[in-house]
Coordinates of C-alpha atoms and ligand atoms in Angstrom, one line a residue:
X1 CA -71.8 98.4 191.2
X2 CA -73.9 95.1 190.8
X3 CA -75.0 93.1 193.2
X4 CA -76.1 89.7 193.3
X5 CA -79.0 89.2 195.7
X6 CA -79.6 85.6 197.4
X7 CA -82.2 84.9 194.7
X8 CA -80.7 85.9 192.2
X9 CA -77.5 83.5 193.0
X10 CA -77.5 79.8 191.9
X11 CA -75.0 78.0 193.8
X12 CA -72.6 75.4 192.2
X13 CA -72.5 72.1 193.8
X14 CA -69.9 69.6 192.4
X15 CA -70.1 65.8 192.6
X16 CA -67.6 64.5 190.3
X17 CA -65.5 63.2 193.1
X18 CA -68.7 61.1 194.8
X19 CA -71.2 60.6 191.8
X20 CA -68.7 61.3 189.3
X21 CA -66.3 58.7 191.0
X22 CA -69.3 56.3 190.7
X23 CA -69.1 55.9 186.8
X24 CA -68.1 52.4 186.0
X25 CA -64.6 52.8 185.4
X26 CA -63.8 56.7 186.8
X27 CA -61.6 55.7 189.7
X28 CA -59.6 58.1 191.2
X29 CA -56.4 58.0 192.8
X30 CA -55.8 59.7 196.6
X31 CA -53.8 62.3 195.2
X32 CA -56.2 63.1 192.0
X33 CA -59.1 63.7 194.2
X34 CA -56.9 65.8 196.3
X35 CA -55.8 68.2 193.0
X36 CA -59.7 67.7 191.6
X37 CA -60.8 69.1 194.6
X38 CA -57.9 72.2 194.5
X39 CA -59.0 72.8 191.4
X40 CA -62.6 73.0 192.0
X41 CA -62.4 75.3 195.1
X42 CA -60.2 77.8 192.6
X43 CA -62.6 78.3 190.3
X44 CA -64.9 79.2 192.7
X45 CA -67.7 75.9 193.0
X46 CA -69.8 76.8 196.5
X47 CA -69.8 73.0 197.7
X48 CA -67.7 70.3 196.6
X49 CA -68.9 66.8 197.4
X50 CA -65.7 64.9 198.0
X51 CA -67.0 61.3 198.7
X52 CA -69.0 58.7 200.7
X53 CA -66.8 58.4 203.6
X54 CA -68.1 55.4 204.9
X55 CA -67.9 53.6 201.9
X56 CA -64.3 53.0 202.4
X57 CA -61.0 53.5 204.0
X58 CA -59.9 55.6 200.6
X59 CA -63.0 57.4 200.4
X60 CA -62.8 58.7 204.0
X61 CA -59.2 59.5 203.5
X62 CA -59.6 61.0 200.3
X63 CA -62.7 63.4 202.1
X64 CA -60.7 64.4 204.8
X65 CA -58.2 65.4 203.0
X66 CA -60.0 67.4 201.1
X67 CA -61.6 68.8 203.8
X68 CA -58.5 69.7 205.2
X69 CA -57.3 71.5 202.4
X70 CA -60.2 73.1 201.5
X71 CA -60.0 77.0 201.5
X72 CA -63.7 78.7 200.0
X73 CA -66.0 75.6 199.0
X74 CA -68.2 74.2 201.3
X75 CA -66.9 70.2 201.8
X76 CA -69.7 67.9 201.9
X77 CA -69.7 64.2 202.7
X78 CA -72.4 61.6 201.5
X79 CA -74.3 59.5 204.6
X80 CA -77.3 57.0 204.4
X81 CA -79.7 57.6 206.7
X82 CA -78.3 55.7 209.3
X83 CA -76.3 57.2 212.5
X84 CA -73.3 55.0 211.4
X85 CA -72.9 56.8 207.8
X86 CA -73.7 60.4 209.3
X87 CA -71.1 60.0 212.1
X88 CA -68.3 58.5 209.8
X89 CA -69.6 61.3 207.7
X90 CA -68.8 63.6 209.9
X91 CA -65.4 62.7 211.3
X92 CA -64.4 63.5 207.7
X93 CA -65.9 66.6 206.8
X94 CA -65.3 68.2 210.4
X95 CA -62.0 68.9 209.3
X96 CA -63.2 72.0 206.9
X97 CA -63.8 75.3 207.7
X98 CA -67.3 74.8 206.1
X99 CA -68.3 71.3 206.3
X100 CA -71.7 69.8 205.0
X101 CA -73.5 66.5 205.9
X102 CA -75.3 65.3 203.1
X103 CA -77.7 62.2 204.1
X104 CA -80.6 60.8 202.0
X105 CA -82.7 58.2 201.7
X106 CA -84.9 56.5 198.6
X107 CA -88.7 57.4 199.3
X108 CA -90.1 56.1 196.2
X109 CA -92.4 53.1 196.3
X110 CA -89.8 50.8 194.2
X111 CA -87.0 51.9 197.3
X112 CA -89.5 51.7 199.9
X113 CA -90.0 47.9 198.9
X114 CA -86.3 47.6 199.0
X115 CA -85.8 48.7 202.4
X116 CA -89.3 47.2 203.4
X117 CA -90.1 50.2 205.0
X118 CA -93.9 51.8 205.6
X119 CA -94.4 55.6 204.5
X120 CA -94.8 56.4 208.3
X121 CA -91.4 54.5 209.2
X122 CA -89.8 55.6 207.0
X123 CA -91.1 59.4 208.0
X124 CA -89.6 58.5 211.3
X125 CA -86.2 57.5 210.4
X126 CA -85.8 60.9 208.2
X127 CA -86.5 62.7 211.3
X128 CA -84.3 61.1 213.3
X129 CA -81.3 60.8 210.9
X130 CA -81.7 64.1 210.2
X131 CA -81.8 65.6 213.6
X132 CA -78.7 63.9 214.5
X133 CA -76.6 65.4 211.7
X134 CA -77.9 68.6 212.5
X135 CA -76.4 68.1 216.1
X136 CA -73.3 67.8 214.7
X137 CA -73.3 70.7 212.5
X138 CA -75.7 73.6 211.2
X139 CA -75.1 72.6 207.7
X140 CA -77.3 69.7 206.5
X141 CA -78.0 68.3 203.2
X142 CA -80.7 66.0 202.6
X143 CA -82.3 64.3 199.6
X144 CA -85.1 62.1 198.9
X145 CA -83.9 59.4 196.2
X146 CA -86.0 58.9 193.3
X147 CA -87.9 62.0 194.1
X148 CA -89.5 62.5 191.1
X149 CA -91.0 58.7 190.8
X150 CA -92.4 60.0 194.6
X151 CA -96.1 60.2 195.1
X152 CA -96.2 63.8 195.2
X153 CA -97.6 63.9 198.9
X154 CA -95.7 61.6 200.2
X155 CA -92.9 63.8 198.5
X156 CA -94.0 67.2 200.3
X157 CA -94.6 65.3 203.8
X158 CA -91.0 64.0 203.8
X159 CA -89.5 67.2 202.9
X160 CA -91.3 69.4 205.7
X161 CA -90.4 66.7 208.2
X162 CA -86.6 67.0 207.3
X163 CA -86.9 70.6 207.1
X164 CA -88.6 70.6 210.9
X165 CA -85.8 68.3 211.7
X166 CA -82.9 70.7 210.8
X167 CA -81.9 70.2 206.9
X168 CA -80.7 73.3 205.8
X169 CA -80.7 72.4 202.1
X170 CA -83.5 69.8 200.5
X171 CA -82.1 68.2 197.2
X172 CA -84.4 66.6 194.9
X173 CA -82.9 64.4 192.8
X174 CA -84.2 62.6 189.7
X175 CA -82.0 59.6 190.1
X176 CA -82.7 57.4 186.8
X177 CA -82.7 60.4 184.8
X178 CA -86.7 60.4 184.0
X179 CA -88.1 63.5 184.5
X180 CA -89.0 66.3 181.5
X181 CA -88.1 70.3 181.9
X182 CA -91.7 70.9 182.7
X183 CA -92.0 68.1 185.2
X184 CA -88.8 69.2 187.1
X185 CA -90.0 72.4 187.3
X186 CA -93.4 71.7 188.5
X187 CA -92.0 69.9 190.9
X188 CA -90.0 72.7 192.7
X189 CA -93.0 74.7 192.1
X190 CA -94.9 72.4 194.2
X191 CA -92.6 72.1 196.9
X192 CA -92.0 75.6 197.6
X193 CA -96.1 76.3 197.6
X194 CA -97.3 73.6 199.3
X195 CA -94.4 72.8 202.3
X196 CA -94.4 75.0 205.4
X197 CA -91.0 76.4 205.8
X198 CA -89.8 75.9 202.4
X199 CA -88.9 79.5 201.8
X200 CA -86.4 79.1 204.9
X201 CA -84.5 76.7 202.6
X202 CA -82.3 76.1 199.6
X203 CA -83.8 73.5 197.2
X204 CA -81.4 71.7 194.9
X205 CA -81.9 69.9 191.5
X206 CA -79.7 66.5 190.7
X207 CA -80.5 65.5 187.6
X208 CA -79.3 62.2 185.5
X209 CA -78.9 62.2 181.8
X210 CA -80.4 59.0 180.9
X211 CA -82.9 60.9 178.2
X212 CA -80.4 64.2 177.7
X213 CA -81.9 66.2 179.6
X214 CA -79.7 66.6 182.2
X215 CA -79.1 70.2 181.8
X216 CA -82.7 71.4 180.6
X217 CA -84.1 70.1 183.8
X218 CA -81.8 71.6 186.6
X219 CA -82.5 74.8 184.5
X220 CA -86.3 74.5 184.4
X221 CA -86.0 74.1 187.9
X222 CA -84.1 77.2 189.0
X223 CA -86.3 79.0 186.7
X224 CA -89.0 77.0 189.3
X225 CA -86.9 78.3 192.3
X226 CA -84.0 76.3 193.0
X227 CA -81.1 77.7 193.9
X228 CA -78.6 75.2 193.9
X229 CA -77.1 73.0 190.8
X230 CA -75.9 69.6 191.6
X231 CA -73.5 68.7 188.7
X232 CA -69.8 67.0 187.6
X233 CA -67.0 68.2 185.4
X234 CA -67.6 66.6 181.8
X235 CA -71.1 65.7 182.9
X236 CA -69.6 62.4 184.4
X237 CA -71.8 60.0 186.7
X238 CA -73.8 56.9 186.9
X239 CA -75.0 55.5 183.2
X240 CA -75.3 58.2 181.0
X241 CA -74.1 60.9 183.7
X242 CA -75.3 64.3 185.5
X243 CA -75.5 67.4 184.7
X244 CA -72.4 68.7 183.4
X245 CA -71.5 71.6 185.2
X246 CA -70.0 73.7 182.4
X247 CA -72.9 73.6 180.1
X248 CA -75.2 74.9 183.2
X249 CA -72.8 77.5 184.0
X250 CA -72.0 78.6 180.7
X251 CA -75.7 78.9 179.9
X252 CA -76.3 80.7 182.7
X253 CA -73.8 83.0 181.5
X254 CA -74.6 82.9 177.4
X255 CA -78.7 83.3 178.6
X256 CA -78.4 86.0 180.8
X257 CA -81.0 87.6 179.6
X258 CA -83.6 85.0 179.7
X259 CA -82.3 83.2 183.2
X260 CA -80.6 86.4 185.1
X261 CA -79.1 84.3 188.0
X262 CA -75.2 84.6 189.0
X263 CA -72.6 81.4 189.6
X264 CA -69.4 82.1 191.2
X265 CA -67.8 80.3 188.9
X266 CA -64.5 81.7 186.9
X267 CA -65.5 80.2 183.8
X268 CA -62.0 80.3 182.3
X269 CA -60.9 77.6 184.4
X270 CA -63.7 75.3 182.6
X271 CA -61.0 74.0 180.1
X272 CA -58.7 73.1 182.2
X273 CA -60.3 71.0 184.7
X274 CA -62.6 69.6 182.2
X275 CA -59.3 67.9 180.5
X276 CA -57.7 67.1 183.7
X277 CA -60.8 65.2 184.9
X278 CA -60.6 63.5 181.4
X279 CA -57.3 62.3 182.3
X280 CA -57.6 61.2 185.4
X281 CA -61.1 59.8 185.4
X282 CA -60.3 57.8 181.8
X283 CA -63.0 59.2 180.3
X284 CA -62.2 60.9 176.8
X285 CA -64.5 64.1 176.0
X286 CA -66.6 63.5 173.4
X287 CA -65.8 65.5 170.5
X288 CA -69.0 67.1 169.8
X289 CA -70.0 67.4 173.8
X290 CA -71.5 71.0 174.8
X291 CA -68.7 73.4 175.8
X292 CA -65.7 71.6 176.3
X293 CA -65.7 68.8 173.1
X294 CA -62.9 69.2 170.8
X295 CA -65.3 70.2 168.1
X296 CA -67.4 72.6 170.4
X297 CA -65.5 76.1 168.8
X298 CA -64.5 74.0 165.2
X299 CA -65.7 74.8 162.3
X300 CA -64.6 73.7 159.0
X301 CA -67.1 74.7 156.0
X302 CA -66.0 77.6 153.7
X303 CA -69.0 79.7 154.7
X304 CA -68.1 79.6 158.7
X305 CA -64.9 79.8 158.6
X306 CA -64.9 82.7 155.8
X307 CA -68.0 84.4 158.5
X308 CA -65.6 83.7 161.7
X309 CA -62.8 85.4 160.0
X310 CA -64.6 88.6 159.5
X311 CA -67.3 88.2 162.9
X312 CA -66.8 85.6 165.5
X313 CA -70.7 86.2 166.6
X314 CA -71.6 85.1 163.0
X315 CA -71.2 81.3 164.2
X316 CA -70.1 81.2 168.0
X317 CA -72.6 82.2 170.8
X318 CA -69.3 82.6 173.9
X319 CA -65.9 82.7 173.0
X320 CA -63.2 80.4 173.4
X321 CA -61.7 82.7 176.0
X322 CA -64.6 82.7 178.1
X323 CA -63.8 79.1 179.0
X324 CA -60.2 79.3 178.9
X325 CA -59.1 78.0 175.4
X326 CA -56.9 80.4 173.5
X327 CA -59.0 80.7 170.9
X328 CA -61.5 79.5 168.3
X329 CA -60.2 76.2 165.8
X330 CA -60.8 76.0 161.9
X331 CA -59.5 72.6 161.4
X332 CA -58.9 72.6 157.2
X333 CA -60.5 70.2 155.3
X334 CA -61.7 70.3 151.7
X335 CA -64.6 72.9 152.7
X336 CA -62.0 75.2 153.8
X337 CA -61.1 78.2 152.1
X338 CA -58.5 80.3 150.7
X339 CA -59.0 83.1 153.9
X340 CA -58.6 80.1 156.4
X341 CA -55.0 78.5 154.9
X342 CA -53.7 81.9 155.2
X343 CA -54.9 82.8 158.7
X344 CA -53.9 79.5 159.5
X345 CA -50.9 79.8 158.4
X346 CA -50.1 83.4 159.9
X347 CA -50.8 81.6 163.0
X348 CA -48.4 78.8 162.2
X349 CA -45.5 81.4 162.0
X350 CA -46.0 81.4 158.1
X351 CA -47.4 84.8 156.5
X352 CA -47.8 84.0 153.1
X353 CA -48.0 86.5 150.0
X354 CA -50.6 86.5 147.7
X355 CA -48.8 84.4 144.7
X356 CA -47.4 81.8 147.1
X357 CA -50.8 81.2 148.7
X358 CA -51.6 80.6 145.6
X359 CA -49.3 77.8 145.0
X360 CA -49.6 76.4 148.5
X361 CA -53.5 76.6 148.2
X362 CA -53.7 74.4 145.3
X363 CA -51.7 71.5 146.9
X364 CA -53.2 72.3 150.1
X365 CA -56.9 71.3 147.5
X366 CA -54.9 68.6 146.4
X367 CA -54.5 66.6 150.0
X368 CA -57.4 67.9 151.1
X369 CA -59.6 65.8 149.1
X370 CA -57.8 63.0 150.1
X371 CA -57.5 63.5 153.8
X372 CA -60.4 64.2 155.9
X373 CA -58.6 67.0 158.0
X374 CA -55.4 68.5 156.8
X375 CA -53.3 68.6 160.1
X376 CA -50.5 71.2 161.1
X377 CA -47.9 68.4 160.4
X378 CA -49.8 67.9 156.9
X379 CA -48.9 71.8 155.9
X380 CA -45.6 71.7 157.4
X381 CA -44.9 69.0 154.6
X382 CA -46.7 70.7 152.6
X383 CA -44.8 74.1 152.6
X384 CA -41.6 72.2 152.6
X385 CA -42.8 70.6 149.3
X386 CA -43.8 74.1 148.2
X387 CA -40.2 75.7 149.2
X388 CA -42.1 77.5 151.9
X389 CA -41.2 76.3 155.3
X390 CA -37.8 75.8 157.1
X391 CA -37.0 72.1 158.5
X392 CA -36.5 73.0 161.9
X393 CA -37.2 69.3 163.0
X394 CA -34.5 67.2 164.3
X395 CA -36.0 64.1 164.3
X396 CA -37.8 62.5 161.6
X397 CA -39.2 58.8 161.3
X398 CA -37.7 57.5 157.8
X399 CA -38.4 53.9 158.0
X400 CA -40.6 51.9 160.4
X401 CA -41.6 48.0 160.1
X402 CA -42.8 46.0 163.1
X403 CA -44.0 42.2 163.3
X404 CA -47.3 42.0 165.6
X405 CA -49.5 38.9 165.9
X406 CA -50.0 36.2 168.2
X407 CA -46.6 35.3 168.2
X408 CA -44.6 36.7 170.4
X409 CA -42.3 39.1 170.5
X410 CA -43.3 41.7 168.6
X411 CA -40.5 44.2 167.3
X412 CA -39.5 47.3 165.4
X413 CA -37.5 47.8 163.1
X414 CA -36.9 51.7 163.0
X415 CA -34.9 54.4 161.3
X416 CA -35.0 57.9 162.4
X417 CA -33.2 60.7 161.3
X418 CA -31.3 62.5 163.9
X419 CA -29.9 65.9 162.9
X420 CA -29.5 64.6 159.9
X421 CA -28.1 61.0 160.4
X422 CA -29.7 58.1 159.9
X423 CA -29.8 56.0 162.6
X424 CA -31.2 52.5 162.6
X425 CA -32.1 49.7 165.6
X426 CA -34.5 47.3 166.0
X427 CA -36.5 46.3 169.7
X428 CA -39.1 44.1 170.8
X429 CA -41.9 44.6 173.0
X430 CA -44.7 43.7 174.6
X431 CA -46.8 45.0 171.3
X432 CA -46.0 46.6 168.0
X433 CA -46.5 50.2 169.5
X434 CA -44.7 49.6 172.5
X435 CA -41.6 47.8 170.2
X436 CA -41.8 51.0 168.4
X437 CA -41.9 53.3 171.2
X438 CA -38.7 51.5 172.8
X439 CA -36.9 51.9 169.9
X440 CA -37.4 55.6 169.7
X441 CA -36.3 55.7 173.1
X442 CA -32.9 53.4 172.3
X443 CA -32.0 56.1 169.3
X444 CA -32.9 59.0 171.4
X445 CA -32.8 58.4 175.4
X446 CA -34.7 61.1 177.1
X447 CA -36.0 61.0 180.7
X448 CA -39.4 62.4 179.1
X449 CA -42.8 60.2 180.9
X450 CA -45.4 59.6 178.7
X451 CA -48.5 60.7 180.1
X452 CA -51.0 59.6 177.7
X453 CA -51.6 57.6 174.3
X454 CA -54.9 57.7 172.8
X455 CA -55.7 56.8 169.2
X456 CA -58.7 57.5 167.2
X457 CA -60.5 56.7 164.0
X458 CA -60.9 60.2 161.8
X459 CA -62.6 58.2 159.0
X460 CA -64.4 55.0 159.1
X461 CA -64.2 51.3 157.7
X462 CA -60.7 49.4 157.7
X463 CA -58.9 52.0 155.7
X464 CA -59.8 54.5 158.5
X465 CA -57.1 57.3 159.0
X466 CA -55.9 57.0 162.6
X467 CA -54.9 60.1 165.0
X468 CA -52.5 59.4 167.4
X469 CA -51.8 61.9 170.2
X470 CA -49.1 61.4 172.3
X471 CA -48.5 63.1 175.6
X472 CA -45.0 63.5 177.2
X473 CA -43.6 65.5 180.4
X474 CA -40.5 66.1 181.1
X475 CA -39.9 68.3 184.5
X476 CA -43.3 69.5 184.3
X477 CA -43.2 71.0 180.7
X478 CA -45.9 68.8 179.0
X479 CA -46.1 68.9 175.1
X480 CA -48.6 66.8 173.0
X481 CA -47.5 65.1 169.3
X482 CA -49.9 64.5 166.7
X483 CA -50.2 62.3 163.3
X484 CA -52.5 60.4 161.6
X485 CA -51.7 57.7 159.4
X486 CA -53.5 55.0 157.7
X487 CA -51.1 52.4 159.8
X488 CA -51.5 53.1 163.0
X489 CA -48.2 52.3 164.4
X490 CA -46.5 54.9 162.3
X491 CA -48.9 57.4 163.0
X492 CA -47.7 56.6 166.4
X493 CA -44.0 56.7 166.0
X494 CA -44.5 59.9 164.5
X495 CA -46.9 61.2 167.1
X496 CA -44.3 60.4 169.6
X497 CA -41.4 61.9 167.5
X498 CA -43.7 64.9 166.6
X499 CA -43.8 65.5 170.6
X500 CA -40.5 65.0 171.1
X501 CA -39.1 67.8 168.3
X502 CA -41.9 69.9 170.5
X503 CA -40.0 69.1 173.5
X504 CA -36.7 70.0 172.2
X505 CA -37.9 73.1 171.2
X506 CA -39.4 73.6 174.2
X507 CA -36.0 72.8 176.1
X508 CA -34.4 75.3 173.8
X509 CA -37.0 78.1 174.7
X510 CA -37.8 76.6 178.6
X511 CA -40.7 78.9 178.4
X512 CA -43.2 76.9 180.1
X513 CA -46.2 78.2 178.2
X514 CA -45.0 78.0 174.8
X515 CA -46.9 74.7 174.1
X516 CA -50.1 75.8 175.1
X517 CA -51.7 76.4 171.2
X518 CA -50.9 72.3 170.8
X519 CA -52.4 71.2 174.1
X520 CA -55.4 73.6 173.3
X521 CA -57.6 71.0 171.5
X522 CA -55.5 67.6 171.4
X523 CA -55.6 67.2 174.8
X524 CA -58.8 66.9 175.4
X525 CA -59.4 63.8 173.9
Ligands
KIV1 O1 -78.9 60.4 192.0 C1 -79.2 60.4 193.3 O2 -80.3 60.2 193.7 C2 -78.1 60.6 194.2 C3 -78.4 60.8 195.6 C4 -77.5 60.1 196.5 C5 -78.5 62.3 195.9 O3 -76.9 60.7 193.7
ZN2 ZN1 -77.0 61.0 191.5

């Protein structure tokens, strides 16, 4: 049996839902926080920080909430270092079985100016705000802001004195995302030497990603010694974000052998929380971002695909599975070869032998060279061209033409095939896409939501292919459509109509997983 002793064990502190929350933009809704914060605690992150409770009614709410719900994290609440903050702090977090005050304070010269305050008042009002969270609970966080543009002994007389005073954990942030790996870890290193009773605490890293270096410097500085990661799902936070807490965790994981410290963190739920805080936070994954991108287990060339076929380790350092996807993605292209159509057809329900490969291959060339990624909707035409594939699609878009402009209204006029019969209407709306998406809805009336509508450029320049993905749920089953187009309103109509065919197949089955290979990498965008 293995076990994990205190130093070996970094714990996981969240902060989407306060410095996440913070991103221009990343509102959350009551309830989102609330599932956040379920999710969080599930996959096992030690402390979540929920909010700034006395920044407003909603954040308070939002906290306690939390807090009550809260079954293994640790739910900490964000207080200036004043008693107001710490005691609004507290009536929030008291609710949780482990609650945290977390109060700080800016001790760099550029925030001393701001709050006019000497080194030695300053050093006063850390003792005293400190010592009164740490009546109300044994659990207290503090932080100097801006610690890294500290003079380095002002720096280790603050931290003793809120150490002395009862904080529990000392946090050292680099706010404006400044400081280098070697820097970071220095110092830690410092702070742990040189401050009398340092050993008796946990030190924390908050980094900022203003340079990219995020990541590499809350790693230099457990490496340094400290034991807890301040980070947010997706990397989300003020400017250019935190630390995102999947790449940390899964390089803990991936470097083992080079950084042998433990999370408690059930990396398969990475995925899945990384999308959902996509959704609700408005922020779309980029699609080459560390771990959880759309592009992060891709690969397109011959040579990678042909290597992944026969060894995964030959191009991919963790598996798909480790963070939850279903598996690795070889999006064809013209790169692609012969291998990857055929196990990408396999996978599509299409086992091919080796003259019609042949066949389908050289169309599959063909289109390839004119598209920039061959989608599954591209070889399902494809196949059906070829005599290969069934059409098991009940509704197809066979004629779409909408006015837009400045003039309203907008409308569509739209044909779709319906088990085989045409049927025509035209609607208006507020849009071309939203005419459009009426008009589907007039033809075929479902009580399906749609959850999300993103569009994206695959190629550049006006002739730019567009990717539409459309997201519907219907009593909880949630399927995603895809299409690209060169017009973007009919890749849309038959993004939505793709997801609907999805949905009636997913009606037909009612197997609540079935859809989980499409949402894999569409829905993280
Ligand atoms: O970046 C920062 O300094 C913070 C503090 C409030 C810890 O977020
Ligand atoms: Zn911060």
């Amino acid at each position: 049996m293995t076990t994990t002793s205190k130093q070996d064990r970094v714990l996981i502190f969240d902060t989407t839902l306060r410095d996440g929350e913070q991103s221009p933009g990343a509102t959350m809704s009551h309830n989102e926080k609330l599932e956040i914060a379920a999710m969080l605690d599930e996959m096992g992150v030690d402390i979540i920080e929920a909010g700034f409770p006395i920044a407003s009614e909603g954040d308070f709410e939002a906290v306690s909430d939390i807090a009550k719900a809260s079954k293994n994290s640790v739910i900490c609440g964000l207080a200036r270092a004043n008693f107001k903050d710490i005691d609004r702090c507290w009536e929030a977090v008291k609710h949780a079985a482990q609650p945290r005050i977390h109060t700080f304070i800016g001790t760099s010269p550029l925030h001393r100016d701001i709050t006019a305050l000497s080194m030695d008042a300053m050093a006063d009002q850390i003792h005293e705000t400190v010592s009164h969270a740490r009546n109300l609970t044994d659990n207290v966080q503090w932080s100097p802001m801006d610690a890294i543009r500290t003079e380095h002994d002002y720096l280790c007389r603050v931290v003793e004195i809120a150490i002395k005073a009862g904080a529990t954990t000392i946090n050292i942030p680099d706010t404006v995302g400044y400081t280098i790996p070697r820097e970071s870890a220095d110092i830690i290193r410092m702070l742990l030497e040189r401050v009398p009773g340092a050993d008796d605490v946990i030190f924390a890293t908050h980094c900022h990603n203003d340079l990219g270096m995020a990541t590499a410097n809350a790693l230099a500085a457990v490496e340094a010694g400290a034991r807890q990661i301040e980070c947010t799902i997706n990397g989300l936070g003020e400017r250019a974000g935190n630390t995102a807490l999947e790449e940390v965790v899964m390089a803990l994981k991936v470097r083992h052998d080079v950084m042998p410290y433990d999370t408690g963190i059930d990396t398969t739920k990475i995925m899945g929380i990384s999308r959902r805080v996509s959704q609700v936070s408005g922020f779309p994954v980029q699609f080459n971002k560390a771990i959880v991108g759309k592009n992060a287990f891709a690969h397109e060339s011959g040579i990678h695909q042909d290597g992944m076929l026969k060894n995964k380790e030959t191009f991919e350092i963790m598996r798909p599975q480790d963070i939850g996807l279903s598996g690795t993605s070889l999006p064809l292209g013209k790169h692609s070869g012969r291998a990857a159509l055929r196990a990408k057809l396999e996978d599509m329900g299409y086992p091919m032998a080796d003259n019609q490969l042949k066949d389908v291959f050289v169309r599959f060339k063909d289109l390839a060279d004119r598209k920039k990624e061959v989608f599954d909707d591209d070889l399902i035409a494809l196949l059906r061209d070829a005599g290969a594939a069934d059409q098991n699609e009940r509704i197809k878009v066979k004629f779409l033409r909408v006015i837009c402009g400045t003039e309203a209204p907008q409308s569509a006029d739209l044909t779709l095939e319906v088990d085989g019969v045409d049927k025509q209407i035209t609607c208006q709306g507020d849009g071309p896409v939203d005419a459009t998406f009426k008009a589907i809805k007039e033809i075929f009336p479902t009580t399906a939501r749609l959850q999300l509508y993103q569009v994206h450029a695959v190629t550049e320049g006006t002739d730019a292919q567009a990717t539409v993905s459309v997201r519907l749920e219907e009593d909880g089953k949630i399927v995603t459509g895809q299409s690209s187009d060169t017009d973007t309103v009919v890749a849309s109509a038959k993004a939505y109509v793709n997801a609907m065919n999805r949905l009636l197949v997913r009606r037909e089955k009612s197997a609540p997983d079935s859809d989980v290979k499409t949402v894999k990498y569409t829905d993280t965008v």
